[in-house]
Short mmCIF file of C-alpha atoms in Angstrom, two decimals:
data_model
loop_
_atom_site.label_atom_id
_atom_site.label_comp_id
_atom_site.label_asym_id
_atom_site.label_seq_id
_atom_site.Cartn_x
_atom_site.Cartn_y
_atom_site.Cartn_z
CA MET B 124 -48.60 -50.79 17.26
CA HIS B 125 -46.45 -47.89 16.10
CA ILE B 126 -43.56 -46.54 18.17
CA ASP B 127 -42.00 -43.18 17.33
CA ILE B 128 -38.25 -43.65 17.63
CA PRO B 129 -36.30 -40.42 18.13
CA GLU B 130 -34.07 -39.72 15.14
CA GLU B 131 -30.93 -39.73 17.31
CA LEU B 132 -31.64 -43.29 18.49
CA ALA B 133 -32.30 -44.58 14.98
CA ARG B 134 -29.08 -43.23 13.51
CA ASP B 135 -26.09 -45.62 13.33
CA PRO B 136 -26.90 -47.87 16.33
CA TRP B 137 -24.74 -50.34 18.24
CA PHE B 138 -26.19 -53.43 19.98
CA LYS B 139 -25.36 -56.05 22.59
CA VAL B 140 -27.37 -59.21 23.29
CA VAL B 141 -27.85 -59.35 27.06
CA GLU B 142 -30.48 -62.05 27.53
CA PHE B 143 -32.72 -64.32 25.54
CA LEU B 144 -34.56 -62.11 23.03
CA GLN B 145 -33.31 -58.90 24.69
CA GLN B 146 -30.74 -56.43 23.41
CA ASN B 147 -29.22 -53.24 24.73
CA TRP B 148 -28.70 -50.54 22.15
CA ALA B 149 -26.37 -47.55 22.04
CA VAL B 150 -25.87 -44.57 19.80
CA VAL B 151 -22.99 -42.10 19.68
CA ILE B 152 -24.21 -38.50 19.45
CA GLU B 153 -21.67 -35.81 18.60
CA ARG B 154 -21.99 -32.61 20.59
CA GLU B 155 -20.10 -29.33 20.48
CA ASP B 156 -17.33 -30.25 22.97
CA ASP B 157 -17.62 -34.04 23.29
CA VAL B 158 -19.68 -37.06 22.28
CA LEU B 159 -22.44 -38.72 24.26
CA VAL B 160 -23.20 -42.43 24.21
CA VAL B 161 -26.90 -42.99 24.90
CA PHE B 162 -28.00 -46.49 25.96
CA TYR B 163 -31.55 -47.71 25.41
CA GLY B 164 -33.55 -50.92 25.40
CA ASP B 165 -35.65 -52.66 22.77
CA THR B 166 -38.61 -50.39 23.58
CA CYS B 167 -36.44 -47.25 23.05
CA GLY B 168 -36.44 -46.33 26.73
CA VAL B 169 -33.16 -44.55 27.53
CA PHE B 170 -31.52 -46.00 30.65
CA ASP B 171 -28.04 -44.43 30.70
CA GLU B 172 -25.74 -41.86 29.09
CA ILE B 173 -21.94 -41.58 29.20
CA PRO B 174 -19.91 -38.66 27.79
CA PHE B 175 -16.56 -39.23 26.03
CA ALA B 176 -13.97 -36.80 24.70
CA THR B 177 -13.93 -38.28 21.17
CA ARG B 178 -15.92 -40.62 18.94
CA ASP B 179 -12.94 -43.02 18.83
CA GLU B 180 -12.90 -43.30 22.64
CA ALA B 181 -16.65 -43.91 22.69
CA GLU B 182 -16.52 -46.61 20.01
CA GLN B 183 -13.54 -48.34 21.64
CA ALA B 184 -15.42 -48.41 24.96
CA LEU B 185 -18.48 -49.91 23.26
CA CYS B 186 -16.33 -52.64 21.63
CA ARG B 187 -14.59 -53.43 24.95
CA ASN B 188 -18.00 -53.90 26.53
CA GLY B 189 -19.35 -56.33 23.94
CA PHE B 190 -21.27 -53.98 21.64
CA SER B 191 -21.23 -54.42 17.87
CA LYS B 192 -22.21 -52.13 15.04
CA PHE B 193 -25.72 -52.81 13.70
CA ILE B 194 -25.34 -53.08 9.95
#
């Protein structure tokens, strides 16, 4: 099975293990006036979005909430 993952979701992701064999993923997308954190599951279904003023604020919020950088 092949799943087309949008380029924005594949670029520089963050992850958080939430249950056995399940992760939540997030990506920080820079926009003209702010940044948007988009949250999605293992099947790439987007389930939430939160805007932040800066990338630093977004990344600090992700860390505070148990997300780590996927390296």
